[in-house]
């Protein structure tokens, strides 16, 4: 990998660390020319996957699109970039576990919701209200009520 500072081709790995969940390897690298140190992350990538949208249209899976949708629901919520990357990665792992060549956008939505529910409940509600076709409004309201922390009256 080239050095991002001087674009020299010889960088060496000074340290590699496996993440606690065993799903990511983080490497510290050092440029042999300018001594600049930087890190790279290695993780499995979703292979060729076709997403079938609700209207039947097909498109290839895009991490960017996934991230965009989730970022929207996370607007103004507290989280770090590292936590966000972990979230995206866990979603992609779930997608890969299905071992499919084609996946419905609904299926991806369900996976995202499952992960968001643990990650951030407000983001979950935002995401769910857009992506899930709730059978009826009551069910949705019930779901929201069950997520709200019980506030004590003053
Ligand atoms: Zn360099």
PDB file of C-alpha atoms and ligand atoms in Angstrom:
ATOM      1  CA  UNK A   1       0.000   0.000   0.000  1.00  0.00           C
ATOM      2  CA  UNK A   2       1.283   3.476  -0.945  1.00  0.00           C
ATOM      3  CA  UNK A   3       2.100   6.078   1.662  1.00  0.00           C
ATOM      4  CA  UNK A   4      -0.739   8.662   1.731  1.00  0.00           C
ATOM      5  CA  UNK A   5       1.755  11.472   2.360  1.00  0.00           C
ATOM      6  CA  UNK A   6       4.607  10.906  -0.076  1.00  0.00           C
ATOM      7  CA  UNK A   7       2.964   8.162  -2.214  1.00  0.00           C
ATOM      8  CA  UNK A   8       6.083   6.079  -1.815  1.00  0.00           C
ATOM      9  CA  UNK A   9       5.439   2.407  -2.587  1.00  0.00           C
ATOM     10  CA  UNK A  10       7.284   0.890   0.328  1.00  0.00           C
ATOM     11  CA  UNK A  11       5.399   0.922   3.579  1.00  0.00           C
ATOM     12  CA  UNK A  12       5.805  -1.726   6.204  1.00  0.00           C
ATOM     13  CA  UNK A  13       3.433  -3.158   8.756  1.00  0.00           C
ATOM     14  CA  UNK A  14       4.638  -2.322  12.260  1.00  0.00           C
ATOM     15  CA  UNK A  15       1.725  -3.822  14.138  1.00  0.00           C
ATOM     16  CA  UNK A  16      -1.413  -5.822  13.342  1.00  0.00           C
ATOM     17  CA  UNK A  17      -4.177  -6.339  15.749  1.00  0.00           C
ATOM     18  CA  UNK A  18      -7.210  -8.560  15.491  1.00  0.00           C
ATOM     19  CA  UNK A  19     -10.398  -6.895  16.771  1.00  0.00           C
ATOM     20  CA  UNK A  20     -11.949  -8.564  19.844  1.00  0.00           C
ATOM     21  CA  UNK A  21     -14.782  -9.946  17.719  1.00  0.00           C
ATOM     22  CA  UNK A  22     -12.259 -11.459  15.312  1.00  0.00           C
ATOM     23  CA  UNK A  23     -13.884  -9.771  12.322  1.00  0.00           C
ATOM     24  CA  UNK A  24     -11.438  -6.967  11.607  1.00  0.00           C
ATOM     25  CA  UNK A  25      -7.682  -6.682  11.433  1.00  0.00           C
ATOM     26  CA  UNK A  26      -6.182  -3.297  12.071  1.00  0.00           C
ATOM     27  CA  UNK A  27      -2.650  -2.700  10.815  1.00  0.00           C
ATOM     28  CA  UNK A  28      -0.284   0.105  11.711  1.00  0.00           C
ATOM     29  CA  UNK A  29       1.960   0.913   8.810  1.00  0.00           C
ATOM     30  CA  UNK A  30       5.020   3.042   8.463  1.00  0.00           C
ATOM     31  CA  UNK A  31       6.393   4.619   5.319  1.00  0.00           C
ATOM     32  CA  UNK A  32      10.005   3.638   4.770  1.00  0.00           C
ATOM     33  CA  UNK A  33      10.771   6.917   3.046  1.00  0.00           C
ATOM     34  CA  UNK A  34       9.107   9.617   5.160  1.00  0.00           C
ATOM     35  CA  UNK A  35       8.315   7.573   8.315  1.00  0.00           C
ATOM     36  CA  UNK A  36       4.674   8.629   8.236  1.00  0.00           C
ATOM     37  CA  UNK A  37       2.507   6.234  10.228  1.00  0.00           C
ATOM     38  CA  UNK A  38      -1.049   5.331   9.316  1.00  0.00           C
ATOM     39  CA  UNK A  39      -3.562   2.545   9.876  1.00  0.00           C
ATOM     40  CA  UNK A  40      -5.543   0.299   7.628  1.00  0.00           C
ATOM     41  CA  UNK A  41      -8.493  -1.919   8.434  1.00  0.00           C
ATOM     42  CA  UNK A  42      -9.083  -5.249   6.822  1.00  0.00           C
ATOM     43  CA  UNK A  43     -12.512  -6.841   6.883  1.00  0.00           C
ATOM     44  CA  UNK A  44     -14.583  -9.112   4.709  1.00  0.00           C
ATOM     45  CA  UNK A  45     -16.514  -7.375   1.992  1.00  0.00           C
ATOM     46  CA  UNK A  46     -19.963  -8.264   0.747  1.00  0.00           C
ATOM     47  CA  UNK A  47     -19.354 -10.154  -2.517  1.00  0.00           C
ATOM     48  CA  UNK A  48     -21.365  -9.674  -5.690  1.00  0.00           C
ATOM     49  CA  UNK A  49     -24.870  -9.244  -4.429  1.00  0.00           C
ATOM     50  CA  UNK A  50     -27.983  -8.107  -6.240  1.00  0.00           C
ATOM     51  CA  UNK A  51     -30.605  -6.153  -4.362  1.00  0.00           C
ATOM     52  CA  UNK A  52     -34.185  -6.573  -5.545  1.00  0.00           C
ATOM     53  CA  UNK A  53     -36.165  -3.468  -4.729  1.00  0.00           C
ATOM     54  CA  UNK A  54     -39.864  -3.396  -3.887  1.00  0.00           C
ATOM     55  CA  UNK A  55     -40.782  -2.398  -7.437  1.00  0.00           C
ATOM     56  CA  UNK A  56     -38.857  -5.393  -8.772  1.00  0.00           C
ATOM     57  CA  UNK A  57     -35.918  -3.362 -10.052  1.00  0.00           C
ATOM     58  CA  UNK A  58     -32.508  -4.843  -9.463  1.00  0.00           C
ATOM     59  CA  UNK A  59     -29.285  -3.114  -8.580  1.00  0.00           C
ATOM     60  CA  UNK A  60     -25.979  -4.236  -7.195  1.00  0.00           C
ATOM     61  CA  UNK A  61     -25.406  -3.927  -3.493  1.00  0.00           C
ATOM     62  CA  UNK A  62     -23.757  -0.685  -2.457  1.00  0.00           C
ATOM     63  CA  UNK A  63     -22.294   0.014   0.956  1.00  0.00           C
ATOM     64  CA  UNK A  64     -22.557   3.714   0.238  1.00  0.00           C
ATOM     65  CA  UNK A  65     -26.318   3.481  -0.154  1.00  0.00           C
ATOM     66  CA  UNK A  66     -26.642   1.455   3.000  1.00  0.00           C
ATOM     67  CA  UNK A  67     -24.583   4.009   4.907  1.00  0.00           C
ATOM     68  CA  UNK A  68     -26.576   6.932   3.536  1.00  0.00           C
ATOM     69  CA  UNK A  69     -29.877   5.490   4.708  1.00  0.00           C
ATOM     70  CA  UNK A  70     -28.520   4.747   8.146  1.00  0.00           C
ATOM     71  CA  UNK A  71     -26.768   8.111   8.485  1.00  0.00           C
ATOM     72  CA  UNK A  72     -30.084   9.829   7.824  1.00  0.00           C
ATOM     73  CA  UNK A  73     -31.741   8.011  10.690  1.00  0.00           C
ATOM     74  CA  UNK A  74     -28.738   8.776  12.915  1.00  0.00           C
ATOM     75  CA  UNK A  75     -28.871  12.533  12.316  1.00  0.00           C
ATOM     76  CA  UNK A  76     -27.915  14.428  15.476  1.00  0.00           C
ATOM     77  CA  UNK A  77     -27.600  11.236  17.475  1.00  0.00           C
ATOM     78  CA  UNK A  78     -24.517  10.637  19.613  1.00  0.00           C
ATOM     79  CA  UNK A  79     -22.144   8.067  18.152  1.00  0.00           C
ATOM     80  CA  UNK A  80     -18.529   7.849  17.080  1.00  0.00           C
ATOM     81  CA  UNK A  81     -17.201   7.061  13.638  1.00  0.00           C
ATOM     82  CA  UNK A  82     -15.786   3.847  15.022  1.00  0.00           C
ATOM     83  CA  UNK A  83     -19.152   2.780  16.398  1.00  0.00           C
ATOM     84  CA  UNK A  84     -20.762   3.611  13.069  1.00  0.00           C
ATOM     85  CA  UNK A  85     -18.226   1.558  11.146  1.00  0.00           C
ATOM     86  CA  UNK A  86     -18.806  -1.347  13.503  1.00  0.00           C
ATOM     87  CA  UNK A  87     -22.543  -1.075  12.948  1.00  0.00           C
ATOM     88  CA  UNK A  88     -22.152  -1.136   9.169  1.00  0.00           C
ATOM     89  CA  UNK A  89     -19.796  -4.065   9.443  1.00  0.00           C
ATOM     90  CA  UNK A  90     -22.151  -6.066  11.647  1.00  0.00           C
ATOM     91  CA  UNK A  91     -24.955  -5.454   9.147  1.00  0.00           C
ATOM     92  CA  UNK A  92     -22.755  -6.624   6.298  1.00  0.00           C
ATOM     93  CA  UNK A  93     -21.801  -9.733   8.260  1.00  0.00           C
ATOM     94  CA  UNK A  94     -25.490 -10.519   8.734  1.00  0.00           C
ATOM     95  CA  UNK A  95     -26.063 -10.070   5.003  1.00  0.00           C
ATOM     96  CA  UNK A  96     -23.175 -12.394   4.203  1.00  0.00           C
ATOM     97  CA  UNK A  97     -24.459 -15.022   6.623  1.00  0.00           C
ATOM     98  CA  UNK A  98     -27.524 -15.411   4.400  1.00  0.00           C
ATOM     99  CA  UNK A  99     -25.213 -16.584   1.594  1.00  0.00           C
ATOM    100  CA  UNK A 100     -27.446 -15.218  -1.107  1.00  0.00           C
ATOM    101  CA  UNK A 101     -26.782 -13.958  -4.610  1.00  0.00           C
ATOM    102  CA  UNK A 102     -29.970 -11.938  -4.555  1.00  0.00           C
ATOM    103  CA  UNK A 103     -31.576 -10.215  -1.624  1.00  0.00           C
ATOM    104  CA  UNK A 104     -34.773  -8.199  -1.265  1.00  0.00           C
ATOM    105  CA  UNK A 105     -34.342  -4.643  -0.055  1.00  0.00           C
ATOM    106  CA  UNK A 106     -36.867  -5.568   2.665  1.00  0.00           C
ATOM    107  CA  UNK A 107     -34.538  -8.245   3.977  1.00  0.00           C
ATOM    108  CA  UNK A 108     -31.725  -5.724   4.242  1.00  0.00           C
ATOM    109  CA  UNK A 109     -34.128  -3.339   5.963  1.00  0.00           C
ATOM    110  CA  UNK A 110     -34.995  -5.991   8.551  1.00  0.00           C
ATOM    111  CA  UNK A 111     -31.320  -6.643   9.264  1.00  0.00           C
ATOM    112  CA  UNK A 112     -30.635  -2.916   9.616  1.00  0.00           C
ATOM    113  CA  UNK A 113     -33.561  -2.534  12.011  1.00  0.00           C
ATOM    114  CA  UNK A 114     -32.437  -5.446  14.128  1.00  0.00           C
ATOM    115  CA  UNK A 115     -28.993  -3.870  14.500  1.00  0.00           C
ATOM    116  CA  UNK A 116     -30.276  -0.319  14.933  1.00  0.00           C
ATOM    117  CA  UNK A 117     -32.598  -1.396  17.718  1.00  0.00           C
ATOM    118  CA  UNK A 118     -29.534  -2.289  19.764  1.00  0.00           C
ATOM    119  CA  UNK A 119     -27.453   0.635  18.504  1.00  0.00           C
ATOM    120  CA  UNK A 120     -29.817   3.588  18.936  1.00  0.00           C
ATOM    121  CA  UNK A 121     -33.548   3.376  19.583  1.00  0.00           C
ATOM    122  CA  UNK A 122     -34.348   6.800  18.154  1.00  0.00           C
ATOM    123  CA  UNK A 123     -32.548   5.938  14.933  1.00  0.00           C
ATOM    124  CA  UNK A 124     -34.386   2.636  14.907  1.00  0.00           C
ATOM    125  CA  UNK A 125     -37.768   4.348  15.052  1.00  0.00           C
ATOM    126  CA  UNK A 126     -36.783   6.791  12.319  1.00  0.00           C
ATOM    127  CA  UNK A 127     -35.525   4.004  10.104  1.00  0.00           C
ATOM    128  CA  UNK A 128     -38.467   1.717  10.815  1.00  0.00           C
ATOM    129  CA  UNK A 129     -41.030   4.409  10.095  1.00  0.00           C
ATOM    130  CA  UNK A 130     -39.588   4.803   6.607  1.00  0.00           C
ATOM    131  CA  UNK A 131     -38.679   1.262   5.676  1.00  0.00           C
ATOM    132  CA  UNK A 132     -41.053  -1.053   7.380  1.00  0.00           C
ATOM    133  CA  UNK A 133     -44.499  -1.513   5.962  1.00  0.00           C
ATOM    134  CA  UNK A 134     -46.321  -1.665   9.250  1.00  0.00           C
ATOM    135  CA  UNK A 135     -49.459  -3.712   9.035  1.00  0.00           C
ATOM    136  CA  UNK A 136     -51.368  -1.029  10.799  1.00  0.00           C
ATOM    137  CA  UNK A 137     -50.735   2.215  12.604  1.00  0.00           C
ATOM    138  CA  UNK A 138     -51.643   0.763  15.993  1.00  0.00           C
ATOM    139  CA  UNK A 139     -48.941  -1.823  15.789  1.00  0.00           C
ATOM    140  CA  UNK A 140     -46.403   0.875  15.033  1.00  0.00           C
ATOM    141  CA  UNK A 141     -47.575   3.044  17.898  1.00  0.00           C
ATOM    142  CA  UNK A 142     -47.413   0.090  20.251  1.00  0.00           C
ATOM    143  CA  UNK A 143     -43.889  -0.568  19.137  1.00  0.00           C
ATOM    144  CA  UNK A 144     -42.891   3.042  19.784  1.00  0.00           C
ATOM    145  CA  UNK A 145     -44.516   2.989  23.206  1.00  0.00           C
ATOM    146  CA  UNK A 146     -42.632  -0.137  24.167  1.00  0.00           C
ATOM    147  CA  UNK A 147     -39.357   1.596  23.279  1.00  0.00           C
ATOM    148  CA  UNK A 148     -39.901   4.822  25.183  1.00  0.00           C
ATOM    149  CA  UNK A 149     -38.138   4.993  28.508  1.00  0.00           C
ATOM    150  CA  UNK A 150     -40.707   5.278  31.260  1.00  0.00           C
ATOM    151  CA  UNK A 151     -40.618   8.850  32.487  1.00  0.00           C
ATOM    152  CA  UNK A 152     -41.522   9.688  36.020  1.00  0.00           C
ATOM    153  CA  UNK A 153     -44.087  12.415  36.501  1.00  0.00           C
ATOM    154  CA  UNK A 154     -42.879  15.500  38.292  1.00  0.00           C
TER     155      UNK A 154
HETATM  156 ZN1  LIG B   1       5.852   8.444   2.945  1.00  0.00          ZN
END
